[in-house]
């Protein structure tokens, strides 16, 4: 039976400091803010990553994409917990509202973009296969939403090269979030 993990205080919240199970509130977890891609809670750490499953909560302002438009060989799923968003999927736009669930089997081009008049909160979950493959296509649709790679690439560092890394901090709208 695994032991309980230790959590340690990071710059912007708690992060795992050992392997094992743990409980952490979203408002107490480590948070990161990105100039282009909103903010989010990270429940893992570089030292203790989750090997099988990526999971995070993201807050997006209207017009902010969650990440760059991409496809990968692993399943990803999303639930819009509050607010409105737009799903860009396989070259199409689909409106999303609170409690909409999005399933993207491996090989599905996709990204979620904040929409409406206020914040969108999205739960994102993705499998992490050993033989991970990801592709960032150049997309006119995604470019209209600020979510396209400049050139098609399979290298995340190339795709995100024009932006700084996310910063460990709470966003300015922290007090508007339900867990603050």
Short mmCIF file of N, CA and C in Angstrom, two decimals:
data_model
loop_
_atom_site.label_atom_id
_atom_site.label_comp_id
_atom_site.label_asym_id
_atom_site.label_seq_id
_atom_site.Cartn_x
_atom_site.Cartn_y
_atom_site.Cartn_z
N UNK A 1 0.85 -1.18 0.00
CA UNK A 1 0.00 0.00 0.00
C UNK A 1 0.90 1.25 0.00
N UNK A 2 0.66 2.19 -0.94
CA UNK A 2 1.47 3.41 -0.98
C UNK A 2 1.27 4.27 0.26
N UNK A 3 2.30 4.97 0.65
CA UNK A 3 2.24 5.91 1.76
C UNK A 3 1.67 7.23 1.30
N UNK A 4 1.25 8.04 2.26
CA UNK A 4 0.80 9.38 1.95
C UNK A 4 2.01 10.23 1.54
N UNK A 5 1.84 11.00 0.47
CA UNK A 5 2.91 11.88 -0.02
C UNK A 5 3.03 13.10 0.89
N UNK A 6 4.21 13.63 0.95
CA UNK A 6 4.41 14.92 1.62
C UNK A 6 4.14 16.01 0.60
N UNK A 7 3.54 17.10 1.04
CA UNK A 7 3.34 18.28 0.21
C UNK A 7 4.23 19.37 0.76
N UNK A 8 4.79 20.18 -0.14
CA UNK A 8 5.62 21.29 0.30
C UNK A 8 5.12 22.57 -0.33
N UNK A 9 5.39 23.67 0.35
CA UNK A 9 4.98 24.98 -0.15
C UNK A 9 5.88 25.38 -1.31
N UNK A 10 5.29 25.64 -2.46
CA UNK A 10 6.00 26.18 -3.61
C UNK A 10 5.70 27.68 -3.67
N UNK A 11 6.21 28.35 -4.68
CA UNK A 11 6.00 29.79 -4.81
C UNK A 11 4.53 30.19 -4.81
N UNK A 12 3.69 29.36 -5.45
CA UNK A 12 2.29 29.75 -5.61
C UNK A 12 1.31 28.73 -5.04
N UNK A 13 1.76 27.84 -4.17
CA UNK A 13 0.87 26.85 -3.57
C UNK A 13 1.59 25.56 -3.27
N UNK A 14 0.83 24.55 -2.91
CA UNK A 14 1.40 23.26 -2.50
C UNK A 14 1.68 22.37 -3.70
N UNK A 15 2.78 21.59 -3.61
CA UNK A 15 3.12 20.62 -4.64
C UNK A 15 3.65 19.37 -3.96
N UNK A 16 3.57 18.20 -4.63
CA UNK A 16 4.08 16.97 -4.03
C UNK A 16 5.59 17.03 -3.83
N UNK A 17 6.03 16.53 -2.67
CA UNK A 17 7.45 16.48 -2.35
C UNK A 17 7.92 15.04 -2.16
N UNK A 18 7.03 14.09 -2.45
CA UNK A 18 7.37 12.67 -2.39
C UNK A 18 6.31 11.91 -3.18
N UNK A 19 6.55 10.63 -3.39
CA UNK A 19 5.56 9.80 -4.08
C UNK A 19 4.48 9.37 -3.09
N UNK A 20 3.35 8.96 -3.62
CA UNK A 20 2.26 8.46 -2.78
C UNK A 20 0.99 9.24 -3.01
N UNK A 21 -0.01 8.90 -2.24
CA UNK A 21 -1.32 9.54 -2.38
C UNK A 21 -1.33 10.84 -1.56
N UNK A 22 -2.21 11.76 -1.95
CA UNK A 22 -2.36 13.00 -1.19
C UNK A 22 -3.70 13.63 -1.51
N UNK A 23 -4.06 14.61 -0.69
CA UNK A 23 -5.26 15.41 -0.89
C UNK A 23 -4.82 16.87 -0.83
N UNK A 24 -5.23 17.65 -1.82
CA UNK A 24 -4.94 19.09 -1.82
C UNK A 24 -6.14 19.81 -2.43
N UNK A 25 -6.51 20.92 -1.84
CA UNK A 25 -7.59 21.75 -2.35
C UNK A 25 -7.09 22.53 -3.57
N UNK A 26 -7.94 22.73 -4.56
CA UNK A 26 -7.55 23.46 -5.77
C UNK A 26 -6.99 24.84 -5.42
N UNK A 27 -7.57 25.50 -4.44
CA UNK A 27 -7.11 26.83 -4.04
C UNK A 27 -5.78 26.82 -3.32
N UNK A 28 -5.36 25.67 -2.83
CA UNK A 28 -4.08 25.56 -2.13
C UNK A 28 -2.98 24.95 -2.99
N UNK A 29 -3.36 24.40 -4.16
CA UNK A 29 -2.38 23.79 -5.07
C UNK A 29 -1.51 24.86 -5.71
N UNK A 30 -0.39 24.44 -6.27
CA UNK A 30 0.49 25.37 -6.99
C UNK A 30 -0.24 25.87 -8.24
N UNK A 31 -0.19 27.18 -8.46
CA UNK A 31 -0.84 27.80 -9.61
C UNK A 31 0.20 28.45 -10.51
N UNK A 32 -0.11 28.47 -11.80
CA UNK A 32 0.75 29.08 -12.80
C UNK A 32 -0.09 29.97 -13.69
N UNK A 33 0.49 31.08 -14.10
CA UNK A 33 -0.19 31.99 -15.01
C UNK A 33 0.66 32.14 -16.26
N UNK A 34 -0.03 32.15 -17.41
CA UNK A 34 0.66 32.30 -18.69
C UNK A 34 0.12 33.52 -19.39
N UNK A 35 1.00 34.28 -20.03
CA UNK A 35 0.59 35.51 -20.71
C UNK A 35 -0.46 35.27 -21.79
N UNK A 36 -0.43 34.12 -22.44
CA UNK A 36 -1.36 33.85 -23.55
C UNK A 36 -2.38 32.77 -23.24
N UNK A 37 -2.08 31.85 -22.31
CA UNK A 37 -2.89 30.65 -22.15
C UNK A 37 -3.56 30.52 -20.79
N UNK A 38 -3.92 31.63 -20.16
CA UNK A 38 -4.67 31.59 -18.92
C UNK A 38 -3.84 31.14 -17.74
N UNK A 39 -4.54 30.65 -16.73
CA UNK A 39 -3.88 30.20 -15.51
C UNK A 39 -4.41 28.82 -15.14
N UNK A 40 -3.68 28.13 -14.27
CA UNK A 40 -4.14 26.80 -13.89
C UNK A 40 -3.44 26.24 -12.68
N UNK A 41 -4.11 25.27 -12.07
CA UNK A 41 -3.57 24.55 -10.93
C UNK A 41 -2.80 23.35 -11.44
N UNK A 42 -1.63 23.13 -10.84
CA UNK A 42 -0.84 21.94 -11.15
C UNK A 42 -0.82 21.07 -9.91
N UNK A 43 -1.22 19.82 -10.05
CA UNK A 43 -1.29 18.92 -8.91
C UNK A 43 -0.07 18.03 -8.78
N UNK A 44 0.85 18.16 -9.72
CA UNK A 44 2.07 17.37 -9.69
C UNK A 44 3.26 18.31 -9.66
N UNK A 45 4.45 17.78 -9.56
CA UNK A 45 5.66 18.60 -9.58
C UNK A 45 6.65 18.00 -10.57
N UNK A 46 7.64 18.78 -10.96
CA UNK A 46 8.67 18.26 -11.87
C UNK A 46 9.37 17.06 -11.25
N UNK A 47 9.58 17.12 -9.94
CA UNK A 47 10.27 16.04 -9.25
C UNK A 47 9.40 14.79 -9.09
N UNK A 48 8.09 14.99 -9.00
CA UNK A 48 7.15 13.88 -8.81
C UNK A 48 5.98 14.00 -9.77
N UNK A 49 6.25 13.78 -11.08
CA UNK A 49 5.17 13.86 -12.08
C UNK A 49 4.26 12.64 -12.01
N UNK A 50 3.06 12.79 -12.51
CA UNK A 50 2.13 11.66 -12.61
C UNK A 50 2.48 10.89 -13.89
N UNK A 51 2.82 9.62 -13.79
CA UNK A 51 3.27 8.89 -14.98
C UNK A 51 2.16 8.50 -15.96
N UNK A 52 0.92 8.36 -15.50
CA UNK A 52 -0.13 7.80 -16.34
C UNK A 52 -1.19 8.79 -16.80
N UNK A 53 -1.37 9.88 -16.04
CA UNK A 53 -2.51 10.75 -16.27
C UNK A 53 -2.14 12.19 -15.94
N UNK A 54 -2.38 13.10 -16.88
CA UNK A 54 -2.24 14.52 -16.61
C UNK A 54 -3.60 15.07 -16.23
N UNK A 55 -3.65 15.92 -15.23
CA UNK A 55 -4.93 16.51 -14.80
C UNK A 55 -4.68 17.90 -14.27
N UNK A 56 -5.51 18.85 -14.68
CA UNK A 56 -5.39 20.20 -14.17
C UNK A 56 -6.70 20.95 -14.30
N UNK A 57 -6.79 22.03 -13.57
CA UNK A 57 -7.93 22.95 -13.63
C UNK A 57 -7.39 24.25 -14.23
N UNK A 58 -8.08 24.80 -15.20
CA UNK A 58 -7.62 25.99 -15.90
C UNK A 58 -8.69 27.08 -15.86
N UNK A 59 -8.23 28.32 -15.73
CA UNK A 59 -9.13 29.48 -15.79
C UNK A 59 -8.71 30.29 -17.01
N UNK A 60 -9.69 30.56 -17.88
CA UNK A 60 -9.43 31.28 -19.12
C UNK A 60 -10.29 32.53 -19.20
N UNK A 61 -9.68 33.63 -19.60
CA UNK A 61 -10.44 34.83 -19.88
C UNK A 61 -10.99 34.71 -21.30
N UNK A 62 -12.04 35.47 -21.64
CA UNK A 62 -12.58 35.40 -23.01
C UNK A 62 -11.48 35.63 -24.03
N UNK A 63 -11.41 34.74 -25.01
CA UNK A 63 -10.42 34.83 -26.08
C UNK A 63 -9.11 34.13 -25.79
N UNK A 64 -8.89 33.66 -24.57
CA UNK A 64 -7.65 32.97 -24.24
C UNK A 64 -7.76 31.48 -24.54
N UNK A 65 -6.85 30.94 -25.35
CA UNK A 65 -6.82 29.48 -25.56
C UNK A 65 -6.18 28.79 -24.37
N UNK A 66 -6.56 27.55 -24.16
CA UNK A 66 -5.98 26.72 -23.10
C UNK A 66 -4.54 26.36 -23.41
N UNK A 67 -4.24 26.19 -24.70
CA UNK A 67 -2.91 25.81 -25.18
C UNK A 67 -2.92 26.05 -26.69
N UNK A 68 -1.97 25.50 -27.40
CA UNK A 68 -1.99 25.56 -28.86
C UNK A 68 -2.82 24.40 -29.43
N UNK A 69 -3.43 24.66 -30.56
CA UNK A 69 -4.18 23.65 -31.30
C UNK A 69 -3.24 22.49 -31.61
N UNK A 70 -3.65 21.28 -31.29
CA UNK A 70 -2.75 20.13 -31.44
C UNK A 70 -3.54 18.83 -31.55
N UNK A 71 -2.81 17.78 -31.89
CA UNK A 71 -3.35 16.42 -31.82
C UNK A 71 -2.25 15.55 -31.27
N UNK A 72 -2.66 14.53 -30.56
CA UNK A 72 -1.69 13.61 -29.98
C UNK A 72 -2.25 12.20 -30.03
N UNK A 73 -1.41 11.23 -29.72
CA UNK A 73 -1.84 9.84 -29.82
C UNK A 73 -2.50 9.35 -28.54
N UNK A 74 -2.81 10.25 -27.62
CA UNK A 74 -3.44 9.87 -26.36
C UNK A 74 -4.79 10.55 -26.22
N UNK A 75 -5.67 9.92 -25.48
CA UNK A 75 -6.98 10.47 -25.19
C UNK A 75 -6.86 11.68 -24.28
N UNK A 76 -7.66 12.72 -24.55
CA UNK A 76 -7.81 13.86 -23.66
C UNK A 76 -9.30 14.14 -23.51
N UNK A 77 -9.68 14.54 -22.29
CA UNK A 77 -11.08 14.85 -22.01
C UNK A 77 -11.16 16.13 -21.20
N UNK A 78 -12.27 16.84 -21.35
CA UNK A 78 -12.44 18.14 -20.72
C UNK A 78 -13.88 18.27 -20.23
N UNK A 79 -14.04 19.00 -19.11
CA UNK A 79 -15.37 19.40 -18.65
C UNK A 79 -15.30 20.90 -18.37
N UNK A 80 -16.22 21.65 -18.96
CA UNK A 80 -16.34 23.07 -18.66
C UNK A 80 -17.11 23.15 -17.35
N UNK A 81 -16.44 23.60 -16.29
CA UNK A 81 -17.05 23.66 -14.97
C UNK A 81 -17.87 24.93 -14.78
N UNK A 82 -17.45 26.02 -15.42
CA UNK A 82 -18.24 27.25 -15.38
C UNK A 82 -17.85 28.13 -16.55
N UNK A 83 -18.75 29.03 -16.89
CA UNK A 83 -18.51 29.96 -17.99
C UNK A 83 -18.81 29.37 -19.35
N UNK A 84 -18.32 30.06 -20.36
CA UNK A 84 -18.51 29.64 -21.75
C UNK A 84 -17.16 29.50 -22.42
N UNK A 85 -17.11 28.66 -23.43
CA UNK A 85 -15.87 28.44 -24.18
C UNK A 85 -16.24 28.05 -25.61
N UNK A 86 -15.21 27.99 -26.44
CA UNK A 86 -15.37 27.51 -27.81
C UNK A 86 -14.39 26.36 -27.99
N UNK A 87 -14.87 25.27 -28.52
CA UNK A 87 -14.03 24.13 -28.86
C UNK A 87 -13.67 24.24 -30.33
N UNK A 88 -12.37 24.24 -30.63
CA UNK A 88 -11.90 24.12 -32.00
C UNK A 88 -11.52 22.66 -32.15
N UNK A 89 -12.19 21.95 -33.04
CA UNK A 89 -11.96 20.51 -33.17
C UNK A 89 -12.04 20.11 -34.63
N UNK A 90 -10.99 19.49 -35.12
CA UNK A 90 -10.95 19.00 -36.49
C UNK A 90 -11.40 20.06 -37.49
N UNK A 91 -10.94 21.31 -37.29
CA UNK A 91 -11.24 22.39 -38.22
C UNK A 91 -12.61 23.03 -38.05
N UNK A 92 -13.35 22.65 -37.01
CA UNK A 92 -14.68 23.21 -36.76
C UNK A 92 -14.70 23.94 -35.42
N UNK A 93 -15.68 24.85 -35.26
CA UNK A 93 -15.92 25.54 -33.98
C UNK A 93 -17.21 25.01 -33.37
N UNK A 94 -17.15 24.73 -32.07
CA UNK A 94 -18.35 24.30 -31.34
C UNK A 94 -18.45 25.12 -30.05
N UNK A 95 -19.60 25.74 -29.79
CA UNK A 95 -19.75 26.47 -28.52
C UNK A 95 -19.85 25.48 -27.36
N UNK A 96 -19.31 25.89 -26.22
CA UNK A 96 -19.38 25.08 -25.00
C UNK A 96 -19.93 25.95 -23.87
N UNK A 97 -20.64 25.31 -22.95
CA UNK A 97 -21.14 26.01 -21.77
C UNK A 97 -20.89 25.12 -20.56
N UNK A 98 -21.17 25.64 -19.40
CA UNK A 98 -20.92 24.91 -18.16
C UNK A 98 -21.53 23.51 -18.23
N UNK A 99 -20.76 22.55 -17.81
CA UNK A 99 -21.08 21.13 -17.70
C UNK A 99 -21.03 20.38 -19.02
N UNK A 100 -20.58 21.03 -20.09
CA UNK A 100 -20.34 20.30 -21.34
C UNK A 100 -19.07 19.47 -21.18
N UNK A 101 -19.13 18.24 -21.65
CA UNK A 101 -18.01 17.31 -21.62
C UNK A 101 -17.48 17.15 -23.03
N UNK A 102 -16.17 17.19 -23.20
CA UNK A 102 -15.53 17.03 -24.51
C UNK A 102 -14.62 15.81 -24.45
N UNK A 103 -14.80 14.87 -25.35
CA UNK A 103 -13.94 13.69 -25.45
C UNK A 103 -13.15 13.78 -26.74
N UNK A 104 -11.82 13.70 -26.63
CA UNK A 104 -10.95 13.73 -27.80
C UNK A 104 -10.12 12.46 -27.83
N UNK A 105 -10.52 11.47 -28.65
CA UNK A 105 -9.68 10.28 -28.78
C UNK A 105 -8.32 10.68 -29.37
N UNK A 106 -7.33 9.83 -29.19
CA UNK A 106 -6.02 10.09 -29.80
C UNK A 106 -6.19 10.40 -31.28
N UNK A 107 -5.42 11.36 -31.80
CA UNK A 107 -5.48 11.73 -33.21
C UNK A 107 -6.46 12.85 -33.52
N UNK A 108 -7.14 13.42 -32.51
CA UNK A 108 -8.12 14.49 -32.72
C UNK A 108 -7.46 15.85 -32.56
N UNK A 109 -7.49 16.68 -33.60
CA UNK A 109 -6.99 18.05 -33.49
C UNK A 109 -7.97 18.86 -32.66
N UNK A 110 -7.45 19.61 -31.66
CA UNK A 110 -8.36 20.32 -30.76
C UNK A 110 -7.66 21.39 -29.93
N UNK A 111 -8.46 22.31 -29.40
CA UNK A 111 -8.09 23.26 -28.35
C UNK A 111 -9.39 23.90 -27.85
N UNK A 112 -9.38 24.34 -26.60
CA UNK A 112 -10.51 25.06 -26.02
C UNK A 112 -10.09 26.50 -25.81
N UNK A 113 -11.00 27.44 -26.14
CA UNK A 113 -10.74 28.87 -26.01
C UNK A 113 -11.84 29.47 -25.13
N UNK A 114 -11.44 30.32 -24.17
CA UNK A 114 -12.42 31.00 -23.33
C UNK A 114 -13.33 31.87 -24.18
N UNK A 115 -14.58 32.02 -23.76
CA UNK A 115 -15.56 32.82 -24.51
C UNK A 115 -16.51 33.48 -23.52
N UNK A 116 -17.50 34.16 -24.05
CA UNK A 116 -18.51 34.80 -23.21
C UNK A 116 -18.02 36.07 -22.58
N UNK A 117 -18.65 36.42 -21.43
CA UNK A 117 -18.36 37.69 -20.76
C UNK A 117 -17.44 37.56 -19.56
N UNK A 118 -17.13 36.35 -19.14
CA UNK A 118 -16.32 36.19 -17.94
C UNK A 118 -15.40 35.00 -18.05
N UNK A 119 -14.88 34.59 -16.91
CA UNK A 119 -13.94 33.47 -16.86
C UNK A 119 -14.60 32.15 -17.22
N UNK A 120 -13.83 31.30 -17.86
CA UNK A 120 -14.22 29.91 -18.10
C UNK A 120 -13.31 29.05 -17.24
N UNK A 121 -13.87 28.08 -16.57
CA UNK A 121 -13.07 27.16 -15.77
C UNK A 121 -13.23 25.78 -16.38
N UNK A 122 -12.09 25.16 -16.72
CA UNK A 122 -12.09 23.90 -17.46
C UNK A 122 -11.22 22.88 -16.74
N UNK A 123 -11.77 21.70 -16.53
CA UNK A 123 -11.02 20.56 -16.02
C UNK A 123 -10.50 19.78 -17.22
N UNK A 124 -9.18 19.55 -17.26
CA UNK A 124 -8.55 18.83 -18.37
C UNK A 124 -7.87 17.58 -17.83
N UNK A 125 -8.10 16.46 -18.53
CA UNK A 125 -7.52 15.17 -18.14
C UNK A 125 -6.98 14.51 -19.40
N UNK A 126 -5.75 14.00 -19.33
CA UNK A 126 -5.17 13.35 -20.50
C UNK A 126 -4.29 12.17 -20.14
N UNK A 127 -4.38 11.12 -20.95
CA UNK A 127 -3.52 9.95 -20.77
C UNK A 127 -2.09 10.31 -21.13
N UNK A 128 -1.14 9.59 -20.55
CA UNK A 128 0.29 9.81 -20.84
C UNK A 128 0.93 8.49 -21.28
N UNK A 129 0.85 8.19 -22.58
CA UNK A 129 1.45 6.94 -23.05
C UNK A 129 2.98 7.02 -23.06
N UNK A 130 3.61 5.87 -22.97
CA UNK A 130 5.08 5.83 -23.02
C UNK A 130 5.61 6.37 -24.34
N UNK A 131 4.91 6.04 -25.43
CA UNK A 131 5.34 6.46 -26.77
C UNK A 131 4.57 7.70 -27.23
N UNK A 132 4.59 8.75 -26.40
CA UNK A 132 3.81 9.95 -26.69
C UNK A 132 4.22 10.59 -28.01
N UNK A 133 3.22 10.96 -28.80
CA UNK A 133 3.42 11.69 -30.05
C UNK A 133 2.46 12.87 -30.02
N UNK A 134 2.95 14.06 -30.33
CA UNK A 134 2.11 15.25 -30.40
C UNK A 134 2.49 16.03 -31.65
N UNK A 135 1.48 16.62 -32.27
CA UNK A 135 1.69 17.42 -33.48
C UNK A 135 0.91 18.71 -33.35
N UNK A 136 1.57 19.82 -33.68
CA UNK A 136 0.96 21.14 -33.68
C UNK A 136 0.83 21.58 -35.13
N UNK A 137 -0.36 21.45 -35.73
CA UNK A 137 -0.51 21.87 -37.13
C UNK A 137 -0.63 23.39 -37.23
N UNK A 138 -0.27 23.93 -38.37
CA UNK A 138 -0.55 25.33 -38.66
C UNK A 138 -2.01 25.36 -39.11
N UNK A 139 -2.84 26.15 -38.43
CA UNK A 139 -4.27 26.15 -38.68
C UNK A 139 -4.79 27.58 -38.77
N UNK A 140 -5.48 27.90 -39.89
CA UNK A 140 -6.08 29.23 -40.03
C UNK A 140 -7.14 29.46 -38.97
N UNK A 141 -7.98 28.45 -38.72
CA UNK A 141 -9.03 28.57 -37.70
C UNK A 141 -8.40 28.86 -36.34
N UNK A 142 -7.42 28.08 -35.93
CA UNK A 142 -6.78 28.27 -34.63
C UNK A 142 -6.04 29.61 -34.58
N UNK A 143 -5.46 30.05 -35.69
CA UNK A 143 -4.75 31.33 -35.72
C UNK A 143 -5.70 32.49 -35.43
N UNK A 144 -6.95 32.40 -35.89
CA UNK A 144 -7.94 33.45 -35.60
C UNK A 144 -8.21 33.56 -34.11
N UNK A 145 -7.89 32.51 -33.36
CA UNK A 145 -8.10 32.50 -31.91
C UNK A 145 -6.77 32.57 -31.14
N UNK A 146 -5.68 32.86 -31.84
CA UNK A 146 -4.37 32.95 -31.19
C UNK A 146 -3.86 31.62 -30.69
N UNK A 147 -4.27 30.52 -31.34
CA UNK A 147 -3.95 29.19 -30.84
C UNK A 147 -3.25 28.29 -31.85
N UNK A 148 -2.65 28.86 -32.91
CA UNK A 148 -1.98 28.04 -33.91
C UNK A 148 -0.47 28.15 -33.79
N UNK A 149 0.20 27.04 -34.05
CA UNK A 149 1.65 27.07 -34.21
C UNK A 149 1.96 27.88 -35.46
N UNK A 150 3.11 28.56 -35.47
CA UNK A 150 3.48 29.34 -36.65
C UNK A 150 3.80 28.44 -37.83
N UNK A 151 4.40 27.29 -37.57
CA UNK A 151 4.70 26.26 -38.56
C UNK A 151 4.37 24.91 -37.94
N UNK A 152 3.93 23.96 -38.74
CA UNK A 152 3.66 22.63 -38.19
C UNK A 152 4.93 22.06 -37.57
N UNK A 153 4.76 21.45 -36.40
CA UNK A 153 5.90 20.86 -35.71
C UNK A 153 5.42 19.76 -34.77
N UNK A 154 6.32 18.85 -34.45
CA UNK A 154 6.06 17.84 -33.43
C UNK A 154 6.87 18.13 -32.18
N UNK A 155 7.52 19.29 -32.15
CA UNK A 155 8.36 19.67 -31.02
C UNK A 155 7.66 20.76 -30.20
N UNK A 156 7.24 20.45 -28.96
CA UNK A 156 6.56 21.47 -28.15
C UNK A 156 7.39 22.73 -27.92
N UNK A 157 8.71 22.58 -27.76
CA UNK A 157 9.56 23.76 -27.55
C UNK A 157 9.52 24.68 -28.77
N UNK A 158 9.49 24.12 -29.96
CA UNK A 158 9.36 24.94 -31.18
C UNK A 158 7.98 25.60 -31.24
N UNK A 159 6.95 24.83 -30.95
CA UNK A 159 5.59 25.36 -31.04
C UNK A 159 5.38 26.54 -30.10
N UNK A 160 5.94 26.47 -28.89
CA UNK A 160 5.73 27.50 -27.87
C UNK A 160 6.91 28.47 -27.75
N UNK A 161 7.83 28.46 -28.69
CA UNK A 161 9.06 29.26 -28.60
C UNK A 161 8.81 30.76 -28.46
N UNK A 162 7.73 31.29 -28.99
CA UNK A 162 7.53 32.75 -28.95
C UNK A 162 6.99 33.25 -27.61
N UNK A 163 6.70 32.36 -26.68
CA UNK A 163 6.17 32.77 -25.38
C UNK A 163 7.13 32.40 -24.25
N UNK A 164 7.05 33.16 -23.18
CA UNK A 164 7.77 32.82 -21.96
C UNK A 164 7.06 31.64 -21.30
N UNK A 165 7.77 30.96 -20.42
CA UNK A 165 7.17 29.86 -19.68
C UNK A 165 6.13 30.40 -18.69
N UNK A 166 5.15 29.58 -18.30
CA UNK A 166 4.19 30.02 -17.27
C UNK A 166 4.91 30.41 -15.99
N UNK A 167 4.36 31.39 -15.30
CA UNK A 167 4.96 31.87 -14.05
C UNK A 167 4.19 31.35 -12.85
N UNK A 168 4.91 30.93 -11.81
CA UNK A 168 4.22 30.44 -10.61
C UNK A 168 3.60 31.60 -9.83
N UNK A 169 2.31 31.80 -10.01
CA UNK A 169 1.61 32.88 -9.29
C UNK A 169 0.11 32.73 -9.48
N UNK A 170 -0.62 33.41 -8.63
CA UNK A 170 -2.07 33.48 -8.77
C UNK A 170 -2.41 34.60 -9.75
N UNK A 171 -3.44 34.41 -10.57
CA UNK A 171 -3.83 35.46 -11.51
C UNK A 171 -4.49 36.64 -10.78
N UNK A 172 -4.57 37.78 -11.47
CA UNK A 172 -5.20 38.98 -10.89
C UNK A 172 -6.64 38.73 -10.48
N UNK A 173 -7.32 37.84 -11.16
CA UNK A 173 -8.73 37.55 -10.88
C UNK A 173 -8.90 36.44 -9.83
N UNK A 174 -7.86 36.15 -9.06
CA UNK A 174 -7.87 35.05 -8.08
C UNK A 174 -9.11 35.11 -7.18
N UNK A 175 -9.46 36.28 -6.69
CA UNK A 175 -10.59 36.39 -5.74
C UNK A 175 -11.94 36.12 -6.40
N UNK A 176 -11.99 36.07 -7.73
CA UNK A 176 -13.23 35.76 -8.44
C UNK A 176 -13.44 34.25 -8.59
N UNK A 177 -12.41 33.46 -8.30
CA UNK A 177 -12.48 32.01 -8.50
C UNK A 177 -13.20 31.35 -7.33
N UNK A 178 -13.94 30.28 -7.57
CA UNK A 178 -14.79 29.70 -6.53
C UNK A 178 -14.03 29.11 -5.34
N UNK A 179 -12.77 28.78 -5.48
CA UNK A 179 -12.03 28.15 -4.39
C UNK A 179 -11.14 29.13 -3.63
N UNK A 180 -11.16 30.41 -4.00
CA UNK A 180 -10.28 31.37 -3.31
C UNK A 180 -10.85 31.76 -1.96
#
